[in-house]
Short mmCIF file of C-alpha atoms and ligand atoms in Angstrom, two decimals:
data_model
loop_
_atom_site.label_atom_id
_atom_site.label_comp_id
_atom_site.label_asym_id
_atom_site.label_seq_id
_atom_site.Cartn_x
_atom_site.Cartn_y
_atom_site.Cartn_z
CA UNK A 1 52.29 -13.36 -12.48
CA UNK A 2 53.11 -10.88 -9.76
CA UNK A 3 50.91 -10.58 -6.71
CA UNK A 4 49.30 -7.35 -7.70
CA UNK A 5 48.32 -8.72 -11.11
CA UNK A 6 46.99 -11.86 -9.53
CA UNK A 7 44.88 -9.93 -7.05
CA UNK A 8 43.53 -7.68 -9.75
CA UNK A 9 42.65 -10.58 -12.04
CA UNK A 10 40.90 -12.44 -9.21
CA UNK A 11 39.01 -9.26 -8.45
CA UNK A 12 38.04 -8.97 -12.10
CA UNK A 13 36.64 -12.46 -12.17
CA UNK A 14 34.70 -11.70 -9.07
CA UNK A 15 33.39 -8.46 -10.53
CA UNK A 16 32.57 -10.16 -13.80
CA UNK A 17 30.45 -12.69 -12.00
CA UNK A 18 28.75 -10.00 -9.96
CA UNK A 19 28.12 -7.69 -12.85
CA UNK A 20 26.93 -10.09 -15.46
CA UNK A 21 25.23 -12.60 -13.21
CA UNK A 22 27.50 -15.35 -14.35
CA UNK A 23 25.78 -18.28 -12.74
CA UNK A 24 23.12 -18.37 -15.39
CA UNK A 25 19.91 -20.08 -14.51
CA UNK A 26 18.76 -19.78 -18.09
CA UNK A 27 17.97 -23.22 -19.35
CA UNK A 28 18.48 -24.51 -22.83
CA UNK A 29 21.36 -25.71 -24.92
CA UNK A 30 23.75 -23.75 -26.99
CA UNK A 31 21.88 -23.81 -30.23
CA UNK A 32 24.56 -22.30 -32.37
CA UNK A 33 27.39 -24.55 -33.57
CA UNK A 34 30.66 -23.12 -32.29
CA UNK A 35 32.09 -22.51 -35.80
CA UNK A 36 29.38 -19.96 -36.59
CA UNK A 37 28.77 -18.74 -33.05
CA UNK A 38 29.05 -14.95 -32.85
CA UNK A 39 31.91 -13.62 -30.80
CA UNK A 40 30.15 -10.84 -29.01
CA UNK A 41 26.71 -9.41 -28.37
CA UNK A 42 26.07 -5.65 -28.24
CA UNK A 43 22.78 -4.62 -26.71
CA UNK A 44 20.87 -1.34 -27.03
CA UNK A 45 17.53 -0.83 -25.38
CA UNK A 46 15.39 -0.45 -22.30
CA UNK A 47 14.44 -2.47 -19.22
CA UNK A 48 13.49 -5.53 -21.26
CA UNK A 49 17.16 -6.09 -22.02
CA UNK A 50 19.02 -4.03 -19.37
CA UNK A 51 21.05 -6.24 -17.03
CA UNK A 52 22.21 -3.55 -14.63
CA UNK A 53 22.91 -0.14 -16.16
CA UNK A 54 20.43 1.99 -14.25
CA UNK A 55 21.33 4.24 -11.43
CA UNK A 56 21.06 2.45 -8.07
CA UNK A 57 18.17 4.66 -6.96
CA UNK A 58 15.90 2.68 -9.29
CA UNK A 59 13.68 -0.19 -8.12
CA UNK A 60 15.59 -2.79 -10.12
CA UNK A 61 18.26 -2.42 -7.42
CA UNK A 62 15.81 -3.02 -4.59
CA UNK A 63 14.13 -6.04 -3.06
CA UNK A 64 12.17 -7.99 -4.36
CA UNK A 65 13.81 -7.57 -7.79
CA UNK A 66 16.25 -10.39 -8.49
CA UNK A 67 14.84 -12.75 -5.83
CA UNK A 68 14.74 -15.72 -8.22
CA UNK A 69 18.07 -14.94 -9.87
CA UNK A 70 20.71 -14.18 -8.77
CA UNK A 71 19.00 -14.03 -5.36
CA UNK A 72 19.32 -10.29 -4.84
CA UNK A 73 18.57 -7.10 -6.77
CA UNK A 74 21.28 -6.44 -9.36
CA UNK A 75 19.55 -3.99 -11.69
CA UNK A 76 17.42 -6.34 -13.75
CA UNK A 77 13.77 -5.32 -13.99
CA UNK A 78 12.44 -8.77 -13.13
CA UNK A 79 12.66 -11.42 -10.44
CA UNK A 80 15.47 -12.96 -12.48
CA UNK A 81 16.70 -13.19 -16.04
CA UNK A 82 15.44 -10.90 -18.79
CA UNK A 83 15.18 -11.23 -22.57
CA UNK A 84 18.84 -10.38 -23.25
CA UNK A 85 20.00 -13.16 -20.91
CA UNK A 86 17.99 -15.69 -22.91
CA UNK A 87 19.28 -14.39 -26.25
CA UNK A 88 22.87 -14.51 -24.99
CA UNK A 89 22.38 -18.07 -23.81
CA UNK A 90 20.85 -19.00 -27.14
CA UNK A 91 23.98 -17.70 -28.87
CA UNK A 92 26.17 -19.70 -26.53
CA UNK A 93 27.47 -16.57 -24.81
CA UNK A 94 27.38 -15.32 -21.27
CA UNK A 95 25.36 -12.17 -20.69
CA UNK A 96 27.43 -9.21 -21.82
CA UNK A 97 28.65 -6.76 -19.23
CA UNK A 98 26.57 -3.65 -18.45
CA UNK A 99 28.38 -0.57 -19.73
CA UNK A 100 28.01 1.35 -16.46
CA UNK A 101 29.45 -1.52 -14.44
CA UNK A 102 32.40 -1.83 -16.79
CA UNK A 103 33.07 1.92 -16.70
CA UNK A 104 33.24 2.00 -12.92
CA UNK A 105 35.10 -1.28 -12.48
CA UNK A 106 38.45 -0.09 -13.92
CA UNK A 107 39.40 -3.68 -14.61
CA UNK A 108 39.02 -3.62 -18.34
CA UNK A 109 39.60 -6.36 -20.84
CA UNK A 110 38.42 -9.54 -19.07
CA UNK A 111 34.95 -8.05 -18.80
CA UNK A 112 34.64 -7.48 -22.53
CA UNK A 113 34.72 -11.05 -23.77
CA UNK A 114 31.00 -11.29 -24.48
CA UNK A 115 30.38 -7.79 -25.81
CA UNK A 116 28.59 -5.04 -23.96
CA UNK A 117 25.13 -4.09 -22.82
CA UNK A 118 24.25 -0.39 -23.22
CA UNK A 119 20.53 -0.80 -22.50
CA UNK A 120 19.12 1.42 -19.80
CA UNK A 121 15.74 0.87 -18.13
CA UNK A 122 13.14 3.51 -18.87
CA UNK A 123 14.78 4.91 -22.00
CA UNK A 124 13.49 5.18 -25.54
CA UNK A 125 14.31 6.14 -29.08
CA UNK A 126 13.70 9.72 -27.92
CA UNK A 127 13.81 11.22 -24.42
CA UNK A 128 11.24 9.73 -22.05
CA UNK A 129 9.85 10.59 -18.63
CA UNK A 130 12.66 8.56 -17.04
CA UNK A 131 16.17 10.04 -17.13
CA UNK A 132 18.82 7.94 -18.86
CA UNK A 133 20.71 7.66 -22.15
CA UNK A 134 18.31 7.38 -25.08
CA UNK A 135 19.16 5.12 -28.00
CA UNK A 136 21.34 7.60 -29.89
CA UNK A 137 23.38 8.24 -26.74
CA UNK A 138 23.79 4.50 -26.16
CA UNK A 139 25.18 4.25 -29.70
CA UNK A 140 27.46 7.24 -28.98
CA UNK A 141 28.97 5.26 -26.07
CA UNK A 142 29.51 2.31 -28.38
CA UNK A 143 31.09 4.48 -31.05
CA UNK A 144 33.46 6.01 -28.50
CA UNK A 145 34.59 2.53 -27.39
CA UNK A 146 35.36 1.72 -31.01
CA UNK A 147 37.35 4.94 -31.38
CA UNK A 148 39.24 4.05 -28.21
CA UNK A 149 39.93 0.55 -29.60
CA UNK A 150 38.19 -1.09 -26.68
CA UNK A 151 36.47 -3.13 -29.38
CA UNK A 152 38.06 -3.56 -32.80
CA UNK A 153 36.65 -3.86 -36.31
CA UNK A 154 37.68 -7.51 -36.21
CA UNK A 155 35.59 -8.05 -33.05
CA UNK A 156 32.59 -6.67 -34.85
CA UNK A 157 32.93 -8.85 -37.93
CA UNK A 158 31.51 -11.80 -36.10
CA UNK A 159 29.30 -9.99 -33.63
CA UNK A 160 25.59 -9.40 -33.38
CA UNK A 161 23.40 -6.71 -31.91
CA UNK A 162 20.11 -6.83 -30.06
CA UNK A 163 17.93 -3.71 -30.10
CA UNK A 164 14.80 -3.40 -27.97
CA UNK A 165 13.19 0.02 -27.70
CA UNK A 166 10.15 2.24 -28.25
CA UNK A 167 7.71 1.07 -25.56
CA UNK A 168 8.81 3.90 -23.26
CA UNK A 169 8.42 6.44 -26.06
CA UNK A 170 4.75 5.52 -26.24
CA UNK A 171 4.23 5.50 -22.48
CA UNK A 172 5.76 8.94 -22.34
CA UNK A 173 3.58 10.11 -25.18
CA UNK A 174 0.40 8.67 -23.69
CA UNK A 175 1.06 10.04 -20.21
CA UNK A 176 2.21 13.52 -21.20
CA UNK A 177 -0.15 14.31 -24.08
CA UNK A 178 -3.84 14.49 -24.48
CA UNK A 179 -3.45 11.66 -26.92
CA UNK A 180 -5.48 11.63 -30.06
CA UNK A 181 -5.32 8.62 -32.32
CA UNK A 182 -4.04 10.78 -35.21
CA UNK A 183 -1.40 12.40 -33.00
CA UNK A 184 -0.21 9.03 -31.83
CA UNK A 185 -0.05 7.63 -35.36
CA UNK A 186 2.14 10.42 -36.54
CA UNK A 187 4.31 10.05 -33.44
CA UNK A 188 4.70 6.32 -34.16
CA UNK A 189 5.92 7.17 -37.67
CA UNK A 190 8.48 9.57 -36.20
CA UNK A 191 9.71 6.95 -33.73
CA UNK A 192 10.08 4.25 -36.38
CA UNK A 193 11.93 6.62 -38.74
CA UNK A 194 14.43 7.53 -36.04
CA UNK A 195 14.77 3.87 -35.06
CA UNK A 196 15.64 3.09 -38.68
CA UNK A 197 18.35 5.78 -38.73
CA UNK A 198 19.80 4.31 -35.53
CA UNK A 199 19.73 0.74 -36.84
CA UNK A 200 21.60 1.84 -39.94
CA UNK A 201 24.12 3.58 -37.77
CA UNK A 202 24.82 0.41 -35.73
CA UNK A 203 25.29 -1.48 -38.99
CA UNK A 204 27.50 1.30 -40.32
CA UNK A 205 29.75 0.95 -37.28
CA UNK A 206 30.43 -2.61 -38.38
CA UNK A 207 27.97 -4.94 -36.64
CA UNK A 208 27.01 -7.62 -39.14
CA UNK A 209 23.69 -8.90 -37.79
CA UNK A 210 21.15 -6.80 -35.95
CA UNK A 211 18.03 -8.15 -34.28
CA UNK A 212 15.34 -5.62 -33.44
CA UNK A 213 12.27 -6.39 -31.36
CA UNK A 214 8.68 -5.74 -32.22
CA UNK A 215 7.08 -4.05 -29.25
CA UNK A 216 4.91 -6.18 -27.02
CA UNK A 217 1.09 -5.93 -27.06
CA UNK A 218 1.28 -3.14 -24.50
CA UNK A 219 -2.47 -3.07 -23.98
CA UNK A 220 -1.90 -6.38 -22.14
CA UNK A 221 0.54 -4.92 -19.61
CA UNK A 222 -0.82 -4.83 -16.05
CA UNK A 223 -0.84 -1.01 -16.09
CA UNK A 224 -3.61 -1.19 -18.69
CA UNK A 225 -5.44 -4.29 -17.47
CA UNK A 226 -5.81 -3.35 -13.79
CA UNK A 227 -9.14 -1.67 -14.52
CA UNK A 228 -10.50 -5.01 -15.71
CA UNK A 229 -9.00 -6.85 -12.70
CA UNK A 230 -6.36 -8.27 -15.05
CA UNK A 231 -8.88 -10.11 -17.17
CA UNK A 232 -8.76 -8.26 -20.45
CA UNK A 233 -6.17 -6.58 -22.66
CA UNK A 234 -6.89 -3.10 -23.94
CA UNK A 235 -7.13 -3.67 -27.69
CA UNK A 236 -7.00 0.04 -28.46
CA UNK A 237 -3.46 0.13 -27.12
CA UNK A 238 -2.63 -3.16 -28.79
CA UNK A 239 -3.63 -1.71 -32.13
CA UNK A 240 -1.10 1.12 -31.60
CA UNK A 241 1.57 -1.48 -30.89
CA UNK A 242 0.56 -3.35 -34.04
CA UNK A 243 0.85 -0.18 -36.07
CA UNK A 244 4.37 0.42 -34.77
CA UNK A 245 5.26 -3.18 -35.62
CA UNK A 246 3.78 -2.97 -39.11
CA UNK A 247 5.84 0.15 -39.88
CA UNK A 248 8.93 -1.38 -38.34
CA UNK A 249 8.53 -4.51 -40.42
CA UNK A 250 8.25 -2.47 -43.63
CA UNK A 251 11.25 -0.41 -42.58
CA UNK A 252 13.37 -3.48 -41.89
CA UNK A 253 12.46 -4.96 -45.27
CA UNK A 254 13.43 -1.71 -46.95
CA UNK A 255 16.72 -1.49 -45.05
CA UNK A 256 17.53 -5.06 -45.99
CA UNK A 257 16.89 -4.31 -49.66
CA UNK A 258 19.28 -1.38 -49.46
CA UNK A 259 22.01 -3.51 -47.90
CA UNK A 260 23.50 -6.48 -49.65
CA UNK A 261 23.75 -8.94 -46.77
CA UNK A 262 20.26 -8.41 -45.25
CA UNK A 263 21.64 -7.69 -41.79
CA UNK A 264 18.40 -6.80 -39.99
CA UNK A 265 15.78 -9.09 -38.61
CA UNK A 266 12.84 -8.95 -36.28
CA UNK A 267 12.29 -10.64 -32.96
CA UNK A 268 8.54 -10.76 -32.66
CA UNK A 269 7.70 -9.92 -29.06
CA UNK A 270 4.14 -9.12 -30.07
CA UNK A 271 3.27 -12.63 -31.23
CA UNK A 272 5.30 -14.35 -28.52
CA UNK A 273 3.66 -12.35 -25.69
CA UNK A 274 0.29 -12.82 -27.32
CA UNK A 275 0.51 -16.59 -27.71
CA UNK A 276 1.72 -16.96 -24.13
CA UNK A 277 -1.05 -14.75 -22.78
CA UNK A 278 -3.57 -16.78 -24.77
CA UNK A 279 -2.10 -19.95 -23.25
CA UNK A 280 -1.09 -21.28 -26.64
CA UNK A 281 2.57 -21.80 -25.79
CA UNK A 282 4.27 -24.76 -24.14
CA UNK A 283 4.62 -22.83 -20.87
CA UNK A 284 1.23 -21.82 -19.48
CA UNK A 285 0.20 -19.42 -16.74
CA UNK A 286 -3.07 -19.70 -14.89
CA UNK A 287 -3.84 -16.00 -14.90
CA UNK A 288 -1.29 -14.55 -17.32
CA UNK A 289 -2.37 -10.92 -16.98
CA UNK A 290 -2.00 -10.68 -13.21
CA UNK A 291 1.46 -9.58 -12.03
CA UNK A 292 3.24 -11.27 -9.15
CA UNK A 293 4.32 -7.98 -7.54
CA UNK A 294 1.06 -6.14 -7.08
CA UNK A 295 0.60 -2.54 -5.84
CA UNK A 296 -1.26 -2.35 -2.51
CA UNK A 297 -3.04 0.75 -3.75
CA UNK A 298 -4.56 -0.04 -7.12
CA UNK A 299 -3.19 2.19 -9.86
CA UNK A 300 0.13 2.77 -8.06
CA UNK A 301 2.04 1.14 -10.90
CA UNK A 302 5.53 1.96 -9.70
CA UNK A 303 4.95 0.49 -6.22
CA UNK A 304 6.89 -2.75 -6.64
CA UNK A 305 10.14 -2.48 -4.69
CA UNK A 306 9.03 0.62 -2.80
CA UNK A 307 8.23 1.21 0.87
CA UNK A 308 6.50 4.10 2.62
CA UNK A 309 8.15 6.44 5.14
CA UNK A 310 7.62 3.83 7.89
CA UNK A 311 9.23 1.09 5.86
CA UNK A 312 5.93 -0.64 5.05
CA UNK A 313 5.81 -2.26 1.64
CA UNK A 314 3.66 -0.61 -1.01
CA UNK A 315 3.17 -3.93 -2.79
CA UNK A 316 2.30 -7.55 -2.19
CA UNK A 317 4.15 -10.51 -3.64
CA UNK A 318 2.68 -13.73 -5.00
CA UNK A 319 3.86 -16.93 -3.37
CA UNK A 320 5.70 -18.26 -6.37
CA UNK A 321 7.13 -15.82 -8.95
CA UNK A 322 7.16 -18.70 -11.45
CA UNK A 323 3.38 -18.73 -11.42
CA UNK A 324 3.09 -15.29 -13.00
CA UNK A 325 3.80 -14.28 -16.58
CA UNK A 326 4.21 -10.69 -15.41
CA UNK A 327 6.50 -9.79 -12.57
CA UNK A 328 5.45 -6.15 -12.01
CA UNK A 329 3.20 -3.68 -13.82
CA UNK A 330 5.49 -3.47 -16.85
CA UNK A 331 7.80 -6.48 -16.99
CA UNK A 332 7.58 -10.24 -17.45
CA UNK A 333 8.95 -12.51 -14.76
CA UNK A 334 11.91 -14.76 -15.47
CA UNK A 335 9.46 -17.58 -16.18
CA UNK A 336 7.48 -15.18 -18.40
CA UNK A 337 10.62 -14.41 -20.42
CA UNK A 338 11.34 -18.13 -20.62
CA UNK A 339 7.91 -18.65 -22.17
CA UNK A 340 8.48 -15.79 -24.64
CA UNK A 341 11.90 -17.17 -25.50
CA UNK A 342 10.48 -20.61 -26.09
CA UNK A 343 7.98 -19.10 -28.55
CA UNK A 344 10.81 -17.25 -30.30
CA UNK A 345 13.24 -20.10 -30.56
CA UNK A 346 12.30 -21.30 -34.05
CA UNK A 347 12.78 -17.86 -35.64
CA UNK A 348 16.00 -17.28 -33.72
CA UNK A 349 17.35 -20.50 -35.17
CA UNK A 350 16.23 -19.52 -38.64
CA UNK A 351 18.00 -16.15 -38.47
CA UNK A 352 21.12 -17.01 -36.58
CA UNK A 353 21.89 -20.28 -38.32
CA UNK A 354 21.92 -18.70 -41.76
C1 NAG B 401 20.45 8.76 -9.81
O1 NAG B 401 19.17 9.20 -10.18
C2 NAG B 401 18.62 10.14 -9.30
C3 NAG B 401 17.19 10.38 -9.72
O2 NAG B 401 17.05 10.50 -11.10
C4 NAG B 401 19.48 11.40 -9.36
O3 NAG B 401 18.97 12.36 -8.48
C5 NAG B 401 20.92 11.03 -8.94
O4 NAG B 401 21.75 12.14 -9.11
C6 NAG B 401 21.44 9.89 -9.79
N1 NAG B 401 22.70 9.45 -9.24
C7 NAG B 401 23.72 9.14 -10.00
C8 NAG B 401 24.94 8.66 -9.28
O5 NAG B 401 23.69 9.23 -11.21
C1 NAG B 402 -8.58 1.25 -23.50
O1 NAG B 402 -7.93 2.47 -23.27
C2 NAG B 402 -8.59 3.57 -23.84
C3 NAG B 402 -7.71 4.79 -23.69
O2 NAG B 402 -7.40 5.02 -22.35
C4 NAG B 402 -9.93 3.74 -23.14
O3 NAG B 402 -10.63 4.84 -23.70
C5 NAG B 402 -10.74 2.45 -23.32
O4 NAG B 402 -11.93 2.53 -22.60
C6 NAG B 402 -9.94 1.25 -22.85
N1 NAG B 402 -10.65 0.04 -23.24
C7 NAG B 402 -10.86 -0.95 -22.40
C8 NAG B 402 -11.58 -2.15 -22.93
O5 NAG B 402 -10.50 -0.90 -21.23
C1 NAG B 403 6.81 -8.72 -42.15
O1 NAG B 403 6.13 -8.60 -43.38
C2 NAG B 403 6.31 -9.70 -44.24
C3 NAG B 403 5.71 -9.37 -45.61
O2 NAG B 403 4.58 -8.58 -45.48
C4 NAG B 403 5.67 -10.92 -43.62
O3 NAG B 403 5.81 -12.05 -44.45
C5 NAG B 403 6.35 -11.18 -42.30
O4 NAG B 403 5.74 -12.25 -41.62
C6 NAG B 403 6.33 -9.95 -41.41
N1 NAG B 403 7.21 -10.19 -40.29
C7 NAG B 403 6.77 -10.33 -39.06
C8 NAG B 403 7.79 -10.62 -38.02
O5 NAG B 403 5.60 -10.20 -38.78
#
């Protein structure tokens, strides 16, 4: 190997570890026997699965994000690992590289071993209040990489996809419309229909197994529980989430009937959040609704990671991020995701081992 090649491959390894957060802290064994372990994981979604695609102006790139893992902010919307890290670990893979990091790294192939993560914090099935590539655009990026032979049809044969979206569509709807229950219901139908088209498209591109998340009980997110001092979920909002999930479940069943190998399955974030919040899981949190990173001014939900013009923090931090299920007003902590993952494990085994 000549010197230049050597330097560039060392650099690539270094970049790979920086970009994908190689030193995983995710605990748990490889559950999938190596003979049926998928080769690669392709991820589409929002901040629940994004491992570093957002523009560096976003809070996920600022202290105190990432303080638990990898020790500094790297674009994950948590103090550490997020859902996609746990799913990758479950599959016996390292976290796949964020698309944006790969694009700007110019070091190519070595970064592609575990697939790619197209998820972008704040995005949705449709455009949301946060700029960023919505789901169809994320799939466009994927399709282009296939056209460019960055990934081949053979790669896809033994690959899986994780899709986690729609929460931001509803936040956008609720914050930009005078929301009526009827209006929201019809919007939910529109979102699920488009989601179905997109899922079919991912399958059509050649991915053999596609996991799609139910949305979380979003009435339990700190943004909606602050008014009750983090004591009570808003069941009105939860019922909207349930409606989305009901439609999505029906849609997935229908899609599976139309396809011979039943490629789609659901990762139930609703039940797994719910059981953890109700302290029914194996990992329990004393006050599961109260986030660790708390706005100083109540109602200032985007405060975590921000400072005022004098550099004073607009948030307070709990002593131990492990003590909170929620990290900030929208996102679970690493320990929160670990609890959710532990509730999901049985169904993951059922789907991925068959
Ligand atoms: C990052 O996002 C900000 C705010 O949305 C935007 O003004 C800026 O142009 C973006 N920068 C890059 C490099 O995309
Ligand atoms: C839940 O949210 C709705 C809509 O904002 C509001 O009207 C209702 O009072 C909230 N319920 C509780 C229990 O906070
Ligand atoms: C989806 O619906 C089916 C049939 O109604 C039900 O058995 C299944 O538990 C539902 N899936 C989830 C993840 O709730």
